[in-house]
Amino acid sequence: MTNAQDWIEATRFRLMSGHQEQLNRLNTAYTAGSGTLAFDFEIAGVRPGSVLSVGTSTFYVWEVSTTLKTATVQASWDGTTDQDWPAATVVRVAPRFTDAQILRAVNEDINDLSSPTNGLFQIGTTELVYDSALVGYDLSLAPNMISPIELRVENPGSFKEWTRIPSHKYRVVKGAPTGEEGFDSGMALFLYDMMAGATGDRLYLTYRKGFNQISNLYSTKIGTGLPSSAWDIPPIGAAISLMAGREIKRSFVESQGDSRRAAEVTAGTSTSSVKALIALRLQRITAEKQRLDGFYPIIKDA
């Protein structure tokens, strides 16, 4: 599969290790705002106070009718969006991790991959028209830029030569002045080589940019900008993130929420269980970074 649903299932597989949670299915289509879910099968596991996950929508159950196989629910639970869902949509009953939670964690990991610590990025390009009377150029067509890789200028003639401009002769500035005599996007390229070319020549900027977020189950993996070789990384990072806070509830002093004896599952077990995933994620990020460095090495100007 090539969409976000695949990442959600891959994350759940790493978290649940094959454990199957209780499922049900919508008997009729759910309409946003209706406040009622109708099910195909017996709803013994659906009870007041439980949470249901229907796609990326999460519902809190107020009351149920075992005879009608329906539940009165509170939509938009856990900050999710109340939306229509067709009949036969799978319902997860009291899941440990809802689809919405996993989707958020996947997005957080996608965002983290392009941080300076991890150093991954997608490639962006934009063209500008050189003007010998200008120093600053607006970069409104270069969104989500992290840093420039190289700038080239078109040379006249049939040789298709694009001369590389040394990095010390230009600079990309975020937070550039806006308004009158400024730059609409707030980001600008300042070119200090006044002999770079002739007015009308094209400038070609290649730059590192962050990855795109996924918005729903049907968002494509390729739409994030991640290369297919790195598609296995977000589910690993999402699983780590979702497990990171599970030990916190054991520290609550207001009530005893965990009845399992410490001898069975000692404190810190949940945190320790993701160490292998952390090591795997680091290994995969390092491999992908080396792949990028091979294609886009740092060029030192003389």
Tab-separated table of C-alpha atoms in Angstrom:
chain	number	residue	atom	x	y	z
A	1	MET	CA	0.000	0.000	0.000
A	2	THR	CA	1.152	3.543	-0.675
A	3	ASN	CA	-1.039	5.657	1.586
A	4	ALA	CA	-1.137	6.753	5.228
A	5	GLN	CA	-3.374	3.830	6.241
A	6	ASP	CA	-0.416	1.533	5.604
A	7	TRP	CA	1.760	3.571	7.998
A	8	ILE	CA	-0.958	3.411	10.679
A	9	GLU	CA	-1.206	-0.369	10.383
A	10	ALA	CA	2.579	-0.753	10.368
A	11	THR	CA	2.804	1.330	13.553
A	12	ARG	CA	0.069	-0.699	15.239
A	13	PHE	CA	1.827	-3.948	14.246
A	14	ARG	CA	5.005	-2.804	16.004
A	15	LEU	CA	3.054	-1.708	19.073
A	16	MET	CA	0.700	-4.670	19.432
A	17	SER	CA	3.021	-7.496	18.314
A	18	GLY	CA	0.148	-9.409	16.754
A	19	HIS	CA	-2.305	-8.900	19.661
A	20	GLN	CA	-5.791	-8.468	18.221
A	21	GLU	CA	-8.127	-5.928	19.788
A	22	GLN	CA	-11.907	-6.143	19.685
A	23	LEU	CA	-13.407	-4.957	16.412
A	24	ASN	CA	-16.878	-4.248	15.127
A	25	ARG	CA	-18.298	-2.718	11.950
A	26	LEU	CA	-20.742	0.041	11.084
A	27	ASN	CA	-24.083	-1.375	10.002
A	28	THR	CA	-25.184	1.914	8.438
A	29	ALA	CA	-23.283	4.998	7.387
A	30	TYR	CA	-22.465	7.452	10.149
A	31	THR	CA	-23.375	11.085	9.484
A	32	ALA	CA	-21.332	13.756	11.223
A	33	GLY	CA	-23.347	15.371	14.011
A	34	SER	CA	-25.857	12.535	14.361
A	35	GLY	CA	-24.378	11.280	17.629
A	36	THR	CA	-25.328	7.644	16.986
A	37	LEU	CA	-23.343	4.649	15.747
A	38	ALA	CA	-25.090	1.456	14.554
A	39	PHE	CA	-23.154	-1.821	14.513
A	40	ASP	CA	-23.223	-5.065	12.555
A	41	PHE	CA	-22.338	-7.375	15.423
A	42	GLU	CA	-23.008	-7.849	19.131
A	43	ILE	CA	-21.747	-4.916	21.168
A	44	ALA	CA	-20.824	-6.586	24.445
A	45	GLY	CA	-17.504	-4.732	24.488
A	46	VAL	CA	-19.081	-1.348	23.752
A	47	ARG	CA	-20.094	0.153	27.080
A	48	PRO	CA	-20.622	3.625	28.578
A	49	GLY	CA	-17.301	5.301	29.216
A	50	SER	CA	-15.431	3.416	26.510
A	51	VAL	CA	-13.784	4.976	23.468
A	52	LEU	CA	-14.345	3.961	19.844
A	53	SER	CA	-12.062	4.607	16.890
A	54	VAL	CA	-13.745	4.901	13.495
A	55	GLY	CA	-11.100	5.779	10.954
A	56	THR	CA	-9.445	8.962	12.226
A	57	SER	CA	-12.520	9.947	14.262
A	58	THR	CA	-12.644	9.080	17.951
A	59	PHE	CA	-15.913	8.815	19.914
A	60	TYR	CA	-16.773	8.657	23.615
A	61	VAL	CA	-19.676	6.335	24.439
A	62	TRP	CA	-22.492	7.755	26.597
A	63	GLU	CA	-24.951	4.881	26.447
A	64	VAL	CA	-25.672	1.749	24.431
A	65	SER	CA	-28.627	-0.319	23.295
A	66	THR	CA	-27.726	-4.000	23.052
A	67	THR	CA	-31.092	-4.720	21.439
A	68	LEU	CA	-30.704	-2.188	18.632
A	69	LYS	CA	-26.913	-2.592	18.514
A	70	THR	CA	-26.439	1.173	18.689
A	71	ALA	CA	-24.424	3.580	20.813
A	72	THR	CA	-25.016	7.222	21.663
A	73	VAL	CA	-21.644	8.876	21.309
A	74	GLN	CA	-19.788	12.150	21.762
A	75	ALA	CA	-17.985	13.005	18.540
A	76	SER	CA	-14.745	14.976	18.118
A	77	TRP	CA	-13.228	13.206	21.119
A	78	ASP	CA	-9.494	13.616	21.758
A	79	GLY	CA	-9.392	16.575	19.384
A	80	THR	CA	-10.428	14.568	16.327
A	81	THR	CA	-12.680	15.724	13.507
A	82	ASP	CA	-16.294	14.599	13.345
A	83	GLN	CA	-16.863	13.403	9.784
A	84	ASP	CA	-19.000	11.019	7.748
A	85	TRP	CA	-18.025	7.331	7.602
A	86	PRO	CA	-19.591	4.797	5.228
A	87	ALA	CA	-21.296	1.558	6.222
A	88	ALA	CA	-18.930	-1.380	6.783
A	89	THR	CA	-16.203	0.877	8.195
A	90	VAL	CA	-14.240	-1.028	10.840
A	91	VAL	CA	-14.725	0.161	14.430
A	92	ARG	CA	-11.979	-0.383	17.009
A	93	VAL	CA	-13.459	-0.909	20.460
A	94	ALA	CA	-11.492	0.627	23.369
A	95	PRO	CA	-8.229	0.511	21.395
A	96	ARG	CA	-4.919	1.046	23.159
A	97	PHE	CA	-4.010	3.418	20.338
A	98	THR	CA	-6.588	5.086	18.096
A	99	ASP	CA	-5.940	5.757	14.417
A	100	ALA	CA	-5.981	9.485	15.166
A	101	GLN	CA	-3.277	9.124	17.829
A	102	ILE	CA	-1.111	7.082	15.501
A	103	LEU	CA	-1.616	9.540	12.643
A	104	ARG	CA	-0.473	12.416	14.868
A	105	ALA	CA	2.588	10.446	15.974
A	106	VAL	CA	3.488	9.622	12.368
A	107	ASN	CA	3.265	13.310	11.449
A	108	GLU	CA	5.443	14.250	14.407
A	109	ASP	CA	8.071	11.765	13.281
A	110	ILE	CA	7.948	12.991	9.677
A	111	ASN	CA	8.546	16.499	10.983
A	112	ASP	CA	11.413	15.324	13.205
A	113	LEU	CA	13.235	13.558	10.364
A	114	SER	CA	14.218	16.895	8.798
A	115	SER	CA	15.537	18.350	12.075
A	116	PRO	CA	19.266	19.206	12.287
A	117	THR	CA	19.784	16.211	14.591
A	118	ASN	CA	18.519	13.715	12.018
A	119	GLY	CA	19.508	15.624	8.890
A	120	LEU	CA	17.113	14.144	6.346
A	121	PHE	CA	15.399	16.337	3.774
A	122	GLN	CA	13.663	16.419	0.427
A	123	ILE	CA	14.983	18.387	-2.513
A	124	GLY	CA	13.306	21.576	-3.632
A	125	THR	CA	14.094	23.672	-6.675
A	126	THR	CA	13.001	27.069	-7.917
A	127	GLU	CA	13.908	29.371	-10.796
A	128	LEU	CA	14.468	33.105	-10.612
A	129	VAL	CA	15.215	35.641	-13.322
A	130	TYR	CA	18.556	37.384	-12.917
A	131	ASP	CA	18.509	41.168	-12.907
A	132	SER	CA	21.855	42.956	-12.718
A	133	ALA	CA	20.110	45.867	-10.983
A	134	LEU	CA	18.916	43.686	-8.088
A	135	VAL	CA	20.618	42.160	-5.083
A	136	GLY	CA	17.573	40.654	-3.342
A	137	TYR	CA	15.115	38.142	-4.823
A	138	ASP	CA	11.868	37.005	-3.183
A	139	LEU	CA	11.669	33.264	-2.499
A	140	SER	CA	7.899	32.852	-2.363
A	141	LEU	CA	8.233	29.806	-4.650
A	142	ALA	CA	10.570	28.005	-2.238
A	143	PRO	CA	8.335	27.062	0.720
A	144	ASN	CA	9.463	24.974	3.675
A	145	MET	CA	13.134	25.643	2.917
A	146	ILE	CA	15.726	24.451	5.412
A	147	SER	CA	18.900	25.619	3.671
A	148	PRO	CA	20.276	26.144	0.142
A	149	ILE	CA	22.383	23.489	-1.577
A	150	GLU	CA	23.596	25.357	-4.629
A	151	LEU	CA	22.776	28.221	-6.975
A	152	ARG	CA	23.489	28.109	-10.699
A	153	VAL	CA	23.085	30.661	-13.466
A	154	GLU	CA	22.178	29.936	-17.073
A	155	ASN	CA	24.837	30.664	-19.695
A	156	PRO	CA	23.772	31.806	-23.166
A	157	GLY	CA	24.381	29.439	-26.070
A	158	SER	CA	23.639	25.852	-27.008
A	159	PHE	CA	26.046	24.197	-24.564
A	160	LYS	CA	23.443	24.023	-21.760
A	161	GLU	CA	26.018	25.186	-19.267
A	162	TRP	CA	24.795	26.346	-15.884
A	163	THR	CA	27.604	27.932	-13.934
A	164	ARG	CA	27.698	27.267	-10.209
A	165	ILE	CA	27.831	30.433	-8.115
A	166	PRO	CA	30.155	30.052	-5.070
A	167	SER	CA	28.220	29.860	-1.805
A	168	HIS	CA	30.021	32.877	-0.333
A	169	LYS	CA	28.532	35.064	-3.080
A	170	TYR	CA	24.906	34.563	-2.070
A	171	ARG	CA	22.866	34.117	1.074
A	172	VAL	CA	19.334	32.966	1.864
A	173	VAL	CA	17.677	34.980	4.627
A	174	LYS	CA	14.565	33.900	6.506
A	175	GLY	CA	12.722	36.695	8.246
A	176	ALA	CA	13.618	39.153	5.495
A	177	PRO	CA	11.873	42.558	5.530
A	178	THR	CA	8.331	42.600	4.157
A	179	GLY	CA	6.014	45.369	3.081
A	180	GLU	CA	7.064	48.203	0.796
A	181	GLU	CA	10.495	47.592	-0.765
A	182	GLY	CA	10.562	44.265	1.066
A	183	PHE	CA	9.830	40.639	0.213
A	184	ASP	CA	6.264	39.321	0.291
A	185	SER	CA	7.222	35.840	1.487
A	186	GLY	CA	9.542	37.070	4.227
A	187	MET	CA	12.334	34.969	2.741
A	188	ALA	CA	14.896	36.259	0.249
A	189	LEU	CA	17.966	35.346	-1.736
A	190	PHE	CA	20.683	38.005	-1.665
A	191	LEU	CA	23.120	37.675	-4.570
A	192	TYR	CA	26.367	39.587	-4.129
A	193	ASP	CA	27.934	38.598	-7.476
A	194	MET	CA	26.942	41.488	-9.732
A	195	MET	CA	28.659	39.807	-12.684
A	196	ALA	CA	26.820	36.495	-12.294
A	197	GLY	CA	25.122	36.812	-15.662
A	198	ALA	CA	23.130	39.037	-17.965
A	199	THR	CA	19.707	40.455	-17.153
A	200	GLY	CA	17.104	37.878	-18.174
A	201	ASP	CA	19.281	34.829	-17.490
A	202	ARG	CA	17.725	32.195	-15.268
A	203	LEU	CA	18.929	31.415	-11.776
A	204	TYR	CA	18.353	27.857	-10.587
A	205	LEU	CA	18.297	27.313	-6.815
A	206	THR	CA	18.432	23.822	-5.315
A	207	TYR	CA	17.633	23.609	-1.616
A	208	ARG	CA	16.880	21.305	1.288
A	209	LYS	CA	13.288	21.377	2.458
A	210	GLY	CA	11.255	19.717	5.172
A	211	PHE	CA	8.827	16.894	4.532
A	212	ASN	CA	5.077	17.342	4.088
A	213	GLN	CA	2.506	16.204	6.652
A	214	ILE	CA	-0.221	13.650	5.978
A	215	SER	CA	-3.753	14.926	6.537
A	216	ASN	CA	-5.898	11.786	6.379
A	217	LEU	CA	-5.909	8.035	5.762
A	218	TYR	CA	-5.778	8.514	2.012
A	219	SER	CA	-2.769	10.863	1.904
A	220	THR	CA	-0.048	9.255	-0.178
A	221	LYS	CA	3.392	8.423	1.160
A	222	ILE	CA	5.034	9.925	-1.906
A	223	GLY	CA	3.211	13.188	-1.166
A	224	THR	CA	5.281	13.623	1.999
A	225	GLY	CA	8.472	13.935	-0.048
A	226	LEU	CA	10.074	10.969	1.713
A	227	PRO	CA	11.928	8.678	-0.702
A	228	SER	CA	10.453	5.186	-0.904
A	229	SER	CA	13.622	3.783	0.678
A	230	ALA	CA	12.723	5.662	3.894
A	231	TRP	CA	9.040	4.753	4.090
A	232	ASP	CA	9.711	2.281	6.887
A	233	ILE	CA	11.002	4.973	9.283
A	234	PRO	CA	7.842	6.942	10.314
A	235	PRO	CA	6.043	3.885	11.793
A	236	ILE	CA	9.135	3.090	13.881
A	237	GLY	CA	9.325	6.655	15.196
A	238	ALA	CA	5.576	6.781	15.827
A	239	ALA	CA	5.720	3.553	17.852
A	240	ILE	CA	8.554	4.982	19.979
A	241	SER	CA	6.627	8.207	20.588
A	242	LEU	CA	3.404	6.450	21.560
A	243	MET	CA	5.168	4.160	24.030
A	244	ALA	CA	7.229	6.946	25.591
A	245	GLY	CA	4.524	8.146	27.980
A	246	ARG	CA	2.963	4.852	29.035
A	247	GLU	CA	4.997	4.600	32.248
A	248	ILE	CA	3.705	7.943	33.540
A	249	LYS	CA	0.382	6.580	34.769
A	250	ARG	CA	2.212	4.243	37.167
A	251	SER	CA	3.409	7.320	39.060
A	252	PHE	CA	-0.068	8.688	39.829
A	253	VAL	CA	-0.672	8.930	43.586
A	254	GLU	CA	-4.389	9.823	43.478
A	255	SER	CA	-5.431	6.272	42.608
A	256	GLN	CA	-4.035	2.849	41.786
A	257	GLY	CA	-4.561	2.528	38.078
A	258	ASP	CA	-2.273	-0.437	37.480
A	259	SER	CA	-3.166	-3.578	39.431
A	260	ARG	CA	-0.463	-5.737	37.890
A	261	ARG	CA	2.209	-6.769	40.384
A	262	ALA	CA	5.648	-5.211	39.978
A	263	ALA	CA	7.166	-8.689	39.922
A	264	GLU	CA	5.240	-9.423	36.724
A	265	VAL	CA	5.953	-6.195	34.860
A	266	THR	CA	8.558	-4.086	36.612
A	267	ALA	CA	8.684	-0.300	36.477
A	268	GLY	CA	10.450	0.857	33.348
A	269	THR	CA	9.480	-2.184	31.289
A	270	SER	CA	7.478	-0.125	28.772
A	271	THR	CA	10.357	2.310	28.318
A	272	SER	CA	12.906	-0.487	27.965
A	273	SER	CA	10.762	-2.285	25.406
A	274	VAL	CA	11.345	0.425	22.799
A	275	LYS	CA	15.146	0.462	23.043
A	276	ALA	CA	15.421	-1.881	20.072
A	277	LEU	CA	13.126	0.385	18.054
A	278	ILE	CA	15.208	3.437	18.987
A	279	ALA	CA	18.372	1.691	17.801
A	280	LEU	CA	16.658	0.559	14.591
A	281	ARG	CA	15.365	4.065	13.862
A	282	LEU	CA	18.814	5.568	14.381
A	283	GLN	CA	20.347	2.970	12.091
A	284	ARG	CA	17.797	3.624	9.344
A	285	ILE	CA	18.155	7.405	9.601
A	286	THR	CA	21.953	7.111	9.383
A	287	ALA	CA	21.663	4.928	6.284
A	288	GLU	CA	19.294	7.354	4.567
A	289	LYS	CA	21.466	10.337	5.499
A	290	GLN	CA	24.496	8.663	3.939
A	291	ARG	CA	22.454	8.038	0.803
A	292	LEU	CA	21.570	11.747	0.625
A	293	ASP	CA	25.151	12.815	1.321
A	294	GLY	CA	26.247	10.699	-1.637
A	295	PHE	CA	23.902	12.540	-3.982
A	296	TYR	CA	24.321	15.993	-2.463
A	297	PRO	CA	27.797	16.273	-0.929
A	298	ILE	CA	28.920	19.500	0.721
A	299	ILE	CA	31.032	21.449	-1.767
A	300	LYS	CA	33.731	23.668	-0.288
A	301	ASP	CA	34.499	26.724	-2.358
A	302	ALA	CA	38.135	27.613	-2.967
